[in-house]
GROMACS .gro file of C-alpha atoms in nm:
model
  196
    1MET     CA    1   9.947  10.752   8.430
    2LYS     CA    2  10.142  10.984   8.663
    3THR     CA    3   9.937  10.854   8.957
    4ALA     CA    4  10.015  10.495   8.860
    5THR     CA    5  10.385  10.571   8.815
    6ARG     CA    6  10.403  10.744   9.153
    7LEU     CA    7  10.218  10.453   9.314
    8LEU     CA    8  10.465  10.206   9.165
    9SER     CA    9  10.756  10.418   9.279
   10ALA     CA   10  10.626  10.438   9.633
   11LEU     CA   11  10.532  10.070   9.644
   12ALA     CA   12  10.886   9.999   9.535
   13LEU     CA   13  10.940  10.117   9.889
   14SER     CA   14  11.276  10.186  10.028
   15GLY     CA   15  11.370  10.353  10.346
   16ALA     CA   16  11.651  10.461  10.562
   17LEU     CA   17  11.755  10.125  10.697
   18ALA     CA   18  12.059  10.138  10.916
   19GLY     CA   19  12.311   9.866  10.983
   20CYS     CA   20  12.381   9.535  10.821
   21ALA     CA   21  12.110   9.310  10.686
   22VAL     CA   22  12.016   9.023  10.911
   23ASN     CA   23  11.770   8.744  10.860
   24GLY     CA   24  11.427   8.700  11.005
   25MET     CA   25  11.378   8.807  11.362
   26GLU     CA   26  11.741   8.828  11.469
   27GLY     CA   27  11.783   9.094  11.733
   28LEU     CA   28  11.420   9.090  11.847
   29SER     CA   29  11.330   9.012  12.207
   30ALA     CA   30  11.127   8.702  12.291
   31THR     CA   31  10.819   8.923  12.340
   32GLN     CA   32  10.872   9.091  12.002
   33GLN     CA   33  10.911   8.751  11.836
   34ARG     CA   34  10.582   8.631  11.987
   35GLU     CA   35  10.409   8.941  11.850
   36ALA     CA   36  10.571   8.890  11.508
   37TYR     CA   37  10.432   8.535  11.499
   38ARG     CA   38  10.084   8.678  11.575
   39VAL     CA   39  10.123   8.913  11.276
   40GLU     CA   40  10.234   8.618  11.060
   41ALA     CA   41   9.922   8.427  11.161
   42ALA     CA   42   9.701   8.727  11.077
   43LEU     CA   43   9.855   8.770  10.731
   44ASN     CA   44   9.830   8.398  10.658
   45ARG     CA   45   9.473   8.351  10.779
   46PRO     CA   46   9.290   8.179  10.492
   47ALA     CA   47   9.026   8.447  10.450
   48THR     CA   48   8.959   8.743  10.222
   49LEU     CA   49   8.946   9.093  10.369
   50GLU     CA   50   8.748   9.359  10.184
   51GLY     CA   51   8.674   9.721  10.249
   52HIS     CA   52   8.764  10.074  10.150
   53PHE     CA   53   9.101  10.241  10.126
   54VAL     CA   54   9.228  10.596  10.121
   55GLN     CA   55   9.570  10.657   9.969
   56VAL     CA   56   9.780  10.954  10.075
   57GLY     CA   57  10.097  11.022   9.882
   58PRO     CA   58  10.333  11.296   9.767
   59GLY     CA   59  10.221  11.556   9.519
   60ARG     CA   60   9.890  11.461   9.356
   61ASN     CA   61   9.924  11.093   9.435
   62ASP     CA   62   9.613  11.062   9.652
   63GLY     CA   63   9.328  10.824   9.581
   64ALA     CA   64   9.048  10.614   9.723
   65GLY     CA   65   8.845  10.309   9.640
   66HIS     CA   66   8.779   9.948   9.732
   67PHE     CA   67   9.040   9.692   9.833
   68SER     CA   68   9.061   9.315   9.867
   69TYR     CA   69   9.341   9.121  10.038
   70ARG     CA   70   9.389   8.749  10.076
   71PRO     CA   71   9.713   8.562  10.136
   72GLY     CA   72   9.921   8.615   9.826
   73ALA     CA   73   9.705   8.878   9.656
   74LEU     CA   74   9.615   9.246   9.690
   75ALA     CA   75   9.358   9.424   9.470
   76LEU     CA   76   9.288   9.797   9.466
   77ASP     CA   77   8.995   9.934   9.263
   78TYR     CA   78   9.030  10.312   9.247
   79VAL     CA   79   8.729  10.541   9.214
   80SER     CA   80   8.934  10.853   9.287
   81PRO     CA   81   9.108  11.036   9.126
   82HIS     CA   82   8.977  10.821   8.837
   83ALA     CA   83   8.895  10.457   8.758
   84MET     CA   84   9.205  10.240   8.776
   85THR     CA   85   9.286   9.893   8.908
   86LEU     CA   86   9.594   9.750   9.074
   87ARG     CA   87   9.640   9.375   9.101
   88ALA     CA   88   9.940   9.232   9.286
   89SER     CA   89   9.998   8.859   9.324
   90GLY     CA   90  10.262   8.602   9.250
   91ALA     CA   91  10.557   8.767   9.083
   92HIS     CA   92  10.390   9.075   8.933
   93LEU     CA   93  10.196   9.392   9.000
   94VAL     CA   94   9.966   9.509   8.718
   95ILE     CA   95   9.807   9.854   8.696
   96ASP     CA   96   9.528   9.906   8.445
   97ASP     CA   97   9.468  10.280   8.405
   98SER     CA   98   9.146  10.311   8.205
   99GLN     CA   99   9.171  10.689   8.176
  100ALA     CA  100   9.517  10.675   8.019
  101GLY     CA  101   9.435  10.356   7.829
  102SER     CA  102   9.750  10.189   7.961
  103VAL     CA  103   9.850   9.871   8.140
  104THR     CA  104  10.173   9.864   8.341
  105ARG     CA  105  10.331   9.539   8.462
  106ILE     CA  106  10.603   9.545   8.731
  107SER     CA  107  10.801   9.259   8.884
  108LEU     CA  108  10.757   9.207   9.257
  109ALA     CA  109  11.088   9.020   9.283
  110ARG     CA  110  11.267   9.323   9.426
  111ASN     CA  111  10.962   9.516   9.542
  112PRO     CA  112  10.891   9.518   9.919
  113LEU     CA  113  10.517   9.494   9.848
  114GLY     CA  114  10.610   9.140   9.745
  115LEU     CA  115  10.698   9.067  10.110
  116LEU     CA  116  10.328   9.099  10.197
  117LEU     CA  117  10.237   8.864   9.912
  118HIS     CA  118  10.451   8.563  10.001
  119VAL     CA  119  10.246   8.248  10.045
  120PRO     CA  120  10.283   8.187  10.329
  121VAL     CA  121  10.434   8.502  10.482
  122ARG     CA  122  10.725   8.390  10.703
  123PHE     CA  123  10.944   8.628  10.898
  124ALA     CA  124  11.255   8.421  10.853
  125GLY     CA  125  11.521   8.390  10.590
  126ALA     CA  126  11.428   8.629  10.308
  127ILE     CA  127  11.208   8.861  10.518
  128ARG     CA  128  11.363   9.070  10.791
  129VAL     CA  129  11.160   9.226  11.072
  130THR     CA  130  11.335   9.559  11.126
  131ASP     CA  131  11.102   9.673  11.404
  132ILE     CA  132  10.785   9.569  11.582
  133ARG     CA  133  10.582   9.769  11.832
  134THR     CA  134  10.264   9.678  12.012
  135THR     CA  135  10.007   9.856  12.223
  136ALA     CA  136   9.680   9.735  12.363
  137GLY     CA  137   9.473   9.630  12.062
  138ALA     CA  138   9.728   9.712  11.791
  139ALA     CA  139  10.061   9.611  11.637
  140GLN     CA  140  10.299   9.778  11.394
  141ILE     CA  141  10.568   9.583  11.210
  142SER     CA  142  10.833   9.700  10.963
  143LEU     CA  143  10.969   9.459  10.702
  144ALA     CA  144  11.257   9.458  10.457
  145GLU     CA  145  11.426   9.216  10.223
  146ALA     CA  146  11.694   9.053  10.440
  147ASN     CA  147  11.966   9.030  10.176
  148ASN     CA  148  11.895   9.372  10.020
  149PRO     CA  149  11.729   9.612  10.266
  150SER     CA  150  11.796   9.908  10.037
  151GLN     CA  151  11.508   9.777   9.823
  152GLY     CA  152  11.275   9.931  10.077
  153LEU     CA  153  11.077   9.930  10.395
  154LEU     CA  154  10.715   9.822  10.430
  155THR     CA  155  10.540   9.903  10.759
  156LEU     CA  156  10.212   9.732  10.838
  157GLN     CA  157   9.970   9.836  11.109
  158LEU     CA  158   9.717   9.589  11.243
  159ILE     CA  159   9.433   9.631  11.489
  160GLU     CA  160   9.274   9.377  11.721
  161LYS     CA  161   8.931   9.265  11.603
  162GLU     CA  162   8.737   8.977  11.758
  163GLY     CA  163   9.051   8.841  11.925
  164ARG     CA  164   9.270   8.851  11.611
  165LEU     CA  165   9.494   9.104  11.446
  166GLN     CA  166   9.361   9.249  11.120
  167LEU     CA  167   9.549   9.456  10.862
  168SER     CA  168   9.462   9.828  10.881
  169THR     CA  169   9.745  10.028  10.717
  170LEU     CA  170  10.023   9.979  10.462
  171ASP     CA  171  10.292  10.247  10.486
  172GLY     CA  172  10.595  10.278  10.261
  173VAL     CA  173  10.879  10.517  10.191
  174ASP     CA  174  11.080  10.500   9.870
  175ALA     CA  175  11.449  10.571   9.817
  176ARG     CA  176  11.381  10.938   9.744
  177GLY     CA  177  11.183  10.981  10.066
  178ASN     CA  178  10.842  10.967   9.897
  179ARG     CA  179  10.583  10.814  10.124
  180ILE     CA  180  10.252  10.649  10.042
  181VAL     CA  181  10.005  10.534  10.306
  182LEU     CA  182   9.705  10.311  10.235
  183SER     CA  183   9.456  10.336  10.523
  184LEU     CA  184   9.194  10.061  10.525
  185SER     CA  185   8.842  10.106  10.664
  186ASP     CA  186   8.509   9.923  10.686
  187VAL     CA  187   8.707   9.600  10.673
  188THR     CA  188   8.507   9.280  10.665
  189GLU     CA  189   8.609   8.918  10.632
  190THR     CA  190   8.423   8.785  10.329
  191GLY     CA  191   8.509   8.418  10.355
  192VAL     CA  192   8.771   8.154  10.379
  193THR     CA  193   8.998   8.123  10.078
  194PRO     CA  194   9.030   7.773   9.932
  195LYS     CA  195   9.357   7.591   9.990
  196ASN     CA  196   9.558   7.548   9.671
   0.00000   0.00000   0.00000
Protein backbone atom coordinates (compact mmCIF):
# COMPACT_ATOMS: atom_id res chain seq x y z
CA MET A 1 0.00 0.00 0.00
CA LYS A 2 2.96 2.33 0.59
CA THR A 3 3.87 2.06 -3.10
CA ALA A 4 0.30 2.96 -4.09
CA THR A 5 0.20 5.87 -1.66
CA ARG A 6 3.52 7.22 -2.94
CA LEU A 7 2.32 6.83 -6.52
CA LEU A 8 -0.84 8.77 -5.74
CA SER A 9 1.16 11.46 -4.01
CA ALA A 10 3.51 11.85 -6.93
CA LEU A 11 0.72 11.72 -9.49
CA ALA A 12 -0.93 14.47 -7.52
CA LEU A 13 1.99 16.31 -9.05
CA SER A 14 2.93 19.76 -8.07
CA GLY A 15 5.98 21.70 -8.89
CA ALA A 16 7.74 24.93 -8.49
CA LEU A 17 5.68 27.03 -10.82
CA ALA A 18 6.66 30.66 -10.85
CA GLY A 19 4.52 33.65 -11.69
CA CYS A 20 0.82 34.13 -12.10
CA ALA A 21 -1.42 31.56 -13.68
CA VAL A 22 -2.35 32.23 -17.27
CA ASN A 23 -4.58 30.33 -19.61
CA GLY A 24 -3.67 28.05 -22.44
CA MET A 25 -0.69 29.00 -24.52
CA GLU A 26 -0.37 32.63 -23.47
CA GLY A 27 3.25 33.70 -23.60
CA LEU A 28 4.33 31.01 -26.08
CA SER A 29 5.88 31.96 -29.41
CA ALA A 30 4.11 31.10 -32.66
CA THR A 31 6.57 28.21 -33.17
CA GLN A 32 5.92 26.87 -29.66
CA GLN A 33 2.17 27.09 -30.25
CA ARG A 34 2.48 25.08 -33.48
CA GLU A 35 4.41 22.40 -31.58
CA ALA A 36 1.83 22.40 -28.78
CA TYR A 37 -0.91 21.77 -31.34
CA ARG A 38 1.12 18.79 -32.66
CA VAL A 39 1.25 17.40 -29.11
CA GLU A 40 -2.52 17.93 -28.76
CA ALA A 41 -3.08 15.98 -31.96
CA ALA A 42 -0.86 13.14 -30.71
CA LEU A 43 -2.69 12.89 -27.38
CA ASN A 44 -6.10 13.00 -29.08
CA ARG A 45 -5.33 10.48 -31.82
CA PRO A 46 -8.15 7.91 -31.65
CA ALA A 47 -5.88 4.93 -31.06
CA THR A 48 -4.71 2.80 -28.15
CA LEU A 49 -1.03 2.72 -27.25
CA GLU A 50 0.31 -0.31 -25.40
CA GLY A 51 3.71 -1.32 -24.16
CA HIS A 52 5.89 -1.59 -21.09
CA PHE A 53 6.67 0.97 -18.44
CA VAL A 54 9.35 1.43 -15.83
CA GLN A 55 8.55 3.66 -12.87
CA VAL A 56 11.30 5.45 -10.96
CA GLY A 57 10.34 7.27 -7.80
CA PRO A 58 11.60 8.35 -4.39
CA GLY A 59 12.41 5.80 -1.74
CA ARG A 60 11.13 2.34 -2.67
CA ASN A 61 8.56 3.63 -5.12
CA ASP A 62 9.95 1.92 -8.22
CA GLY A 63 7.98 -0.48 -10.37
CA ALA A 64 7.45 -1.93 -13.81
CA GLY A 65 4.76 -3.54 -15.89
CA HIS A 66 2.44 -3.09 -18.85
CA PHE A 67 0.63 0.12 -19.78
CA SER A 68 -2.25 1.11 -22.03
CA TYR A 69 -3.19 4.68 -23.01
CA ARG A 70 -6.04 5.93 -25.13
CA PRO A 71 -7.62 9.38 -25.11
CA GLY A 72 -9.23 9.74 -21.72
CA ALA A 73 -7.81 6.62 -20.06
CA LEU A 74 -4.53 5.32 -18.65
CA ALA A 75 -4.03 1.78 -17.32
CA LEU A 76 -0.95 0.48 -15.52
CA ASP A 77 -0.63 -3.23 -14.70
CA TYR A 78 2.29 -3.67 -12.31
CA VAL A 79 4.33 -6.86 -12.18
CA SER A 80 7.01 -5.29 -10.00
CA PRO A 81 7.35 -4.80 -7.06
CA HIS A 82 4.12 -6.85 -6.88
CA ALA A 83 0.82 -7.28 -8.75
CA MET A 84 -1.22 -4.08 -8.67
CA THR A 85 -3.37 -2.18 -11.15
CA LEU A 86 -3.96 1.52 -11.67
CA ARG A 87 -6.90 2.72 -13.75
CA ALA A 88 -7.37 6.41 -14.46
CA SER A 89 -10.24 7.76 -16.53
CA GLY A 90 -13.08 10.21 -16.25
CA ALA A 91 -13.07 11.78 -12.82
CA HIS A 92 -11.23 9.09 -10.83
CA LEU A 93 -8.04 7.12 -10.41
CA VAL A 94 -8.42 3.65 -8.87
CA ILE A 95 -5.56 1.54 -7.51
CA ASP A 96 -6.22 -2.12 -6.77
CA ASP A 97 -3.36 -3.49 -4.68
CA SER A 98 -3.84 -7.25 -4.61
CA GLN A 99 -0.99 -7.84 -2.17
CA ALA A 100 -2.45 -5.46 0.42
CA GLY A 101 -6.01 -6.46 -0.43
CA SER A 102 -7.00 -2.81 -0.83
CA VAL A 103 -8.67 -0.58 -3.39
CA THR A 104 -7.98 3.16 -3.33
CA ARG A 105 -10.11 5.67 -5.26
CA ILE A 106 -8.86 9.23 -5.83
CA SER A 107 -10.54 12.16 -7.57
CA LEU A 108 -8.77 13.52 -10.64
CA ALA A 109 -10.55 16.87 -10.34
CA ARG A 110 -7.50 18.54 -8.80
CA ASN A 111 -4.88 16.04 -9.93
CA PRO A 112 -2.62 17.07 -12.83
CA LEU A 113 -2.75 13.52 -14.20
CA GLY A 114 -6.32 14.50 -15.05
CA LEU A 115 -4.92 17.02 -17.56
CA LEU A 116 -3.71 14.10 -19.69
CA LEU A 117 -7.12 12.45 -19.46
CA HIS A 118 -9.32 15.27 -20.77
CA VAL A 119 -11.36 14.22 -23.79
CA PRO A 120 -10.26 15.91 -25.92
CA VAL A 121 -7.03 17.35 -24.51
CA ARG A 122 -7.03 21.08 -25.33
CA PHE A 123 -4.25 23.45 -24.32
CA ALA A 124 -6.58 26.36 -23.75
CA GLY A 125 -8.68 27.58 -20.88
CA ALA A 126 -8.25 25.09 -18.03
CA ILE A 127 -4.90 23.67 -19.19
CA ARG A 128 -1.83 25.88 -19.18
CA VAL A 129 1.30 25.05 -21.18
CA THR A 130 4.09 26.24 -18.88
CA ASP A 131 6.90 25.22 -21.22
CA ILE A 132 7.48 23.41 -24.50
CA ARG A 133 10.79 22.37 -26.03
CA THR A 134 11.49 20.54 -29.24
CA THR A 135 14.46 18.89 -30.87
CA ALA A 136 14.70 16.85 -34.02
CA GLY A 137 12.38 13.89 -33.48
CA ALA A 138 11.16 14.79 -29.99
CA ALA A 139 9.05 17.21 -27.96
CA GLN A 140 8.71 17.94 -24.26
CA ILE A 141 5.73 19.83 -22.85
CA SER A 142 4.92 20.86 -19.27
CA LEU A 143 1.30 21.33 -18.21
CA ALA A 144 -0.47 22.78 -15.20
CA GLU A 145 -3.99 23.66 -14.17
CA ALA A 146 -4.39 27.26 -15.34
CA ASN A 147 -6.44 28.52 -12.40
CA ASN A 148 -4.48 26.60 -9.74
CA PRO A 149 -0.92 25.81 -10.85
CA SER A 150 0.08 24.86 -7.30
CA GLN A 151 -1.85 21.62 -7.88
CA GLY A 152 1.15 20.42 -9.84
CA LEU A 153 3.22 20.08 -12.94
CA LEU A 154 3.00 17.25 -15.47
CA THR A 155 5.76 17.03 -18.07
CA LEU A 156 5.24 14.79 -21.09
CA GLN A 157 7.95 13.68 -23.48
CA LEU A 158 7.04 12.49 -26.95
CA ILE A 159 9.15 11.01 -29.72
CA GLU A 160 8.63 11.08 -33.47
CA LYS A 161 7.47 7.74 -34.86
CA GLU A 162 6.27 7.24 -38.43
CA GLY A 163 5.75 10.97 -38.91
CA ARG A 164 3.75 11.48 -35.68
CA LEU A 165 4.57 12.28 -32.09
CA GLN A 166 4.04 9.42 -29.64
CA LEU A 167 3.99 9.56 -25.84
CA SER A 168 7.22 8.22 -24.29
CA THR A 169 7.54 9.62 -20.74
CA LEU A 170 5.32 11.03 -17.98
CA ASP A 171 7.29 13.02 -15.41
CA GLY A 172 5.87 14.63 -12.29
CA VAL A 173 7.04 16.40 -9.16
CA ASP A 174 4.81 16.78 -6.12
CA ALA A 175 4.61 19.66 -3.66
CA ARG A 176 7.25 18.08 -1.42
CA GLY A 177 9.69 17.70 -4.30
CA ASN A 178 9.04 13.98 -4.79
CA ARG A 179 9.43 12.97 -8.40
CA ILE A 180 8.04 9.99 -10.28
CA VAL A 181 8.94 9.19 -13.87
CA LEU A 182 7.10 6.64 -16.02
CA SER A 183 9.27 5.68 -19.00
CA LEU A 184 7.39 3.87 -21.76
CA SER A 185 9.00 1.32 -24.09
CA ASP A 186 8.06 -1.19 -26.80
CA VAL A 187 5.13 1.07 -27.61
CA THR A 188 2.74 -0.16 -30.27
CA GLU A 189 -0.50 1.24 -31.60
CA THR A 190 -3.08 -1.50 -31.12
CA GLY A 191 -6.01 0.01 -32.95
CA VAL A 192 -8.34 2.89 -33.39
CA THR A 193 -10.61 3.60 -30.45
CA PRO A 194 -14.32 3.87 -31.26
CA LYS A 195 -15.86 7.32 -31.18
CA ASN A 196 -18.30 7.75 -28.30
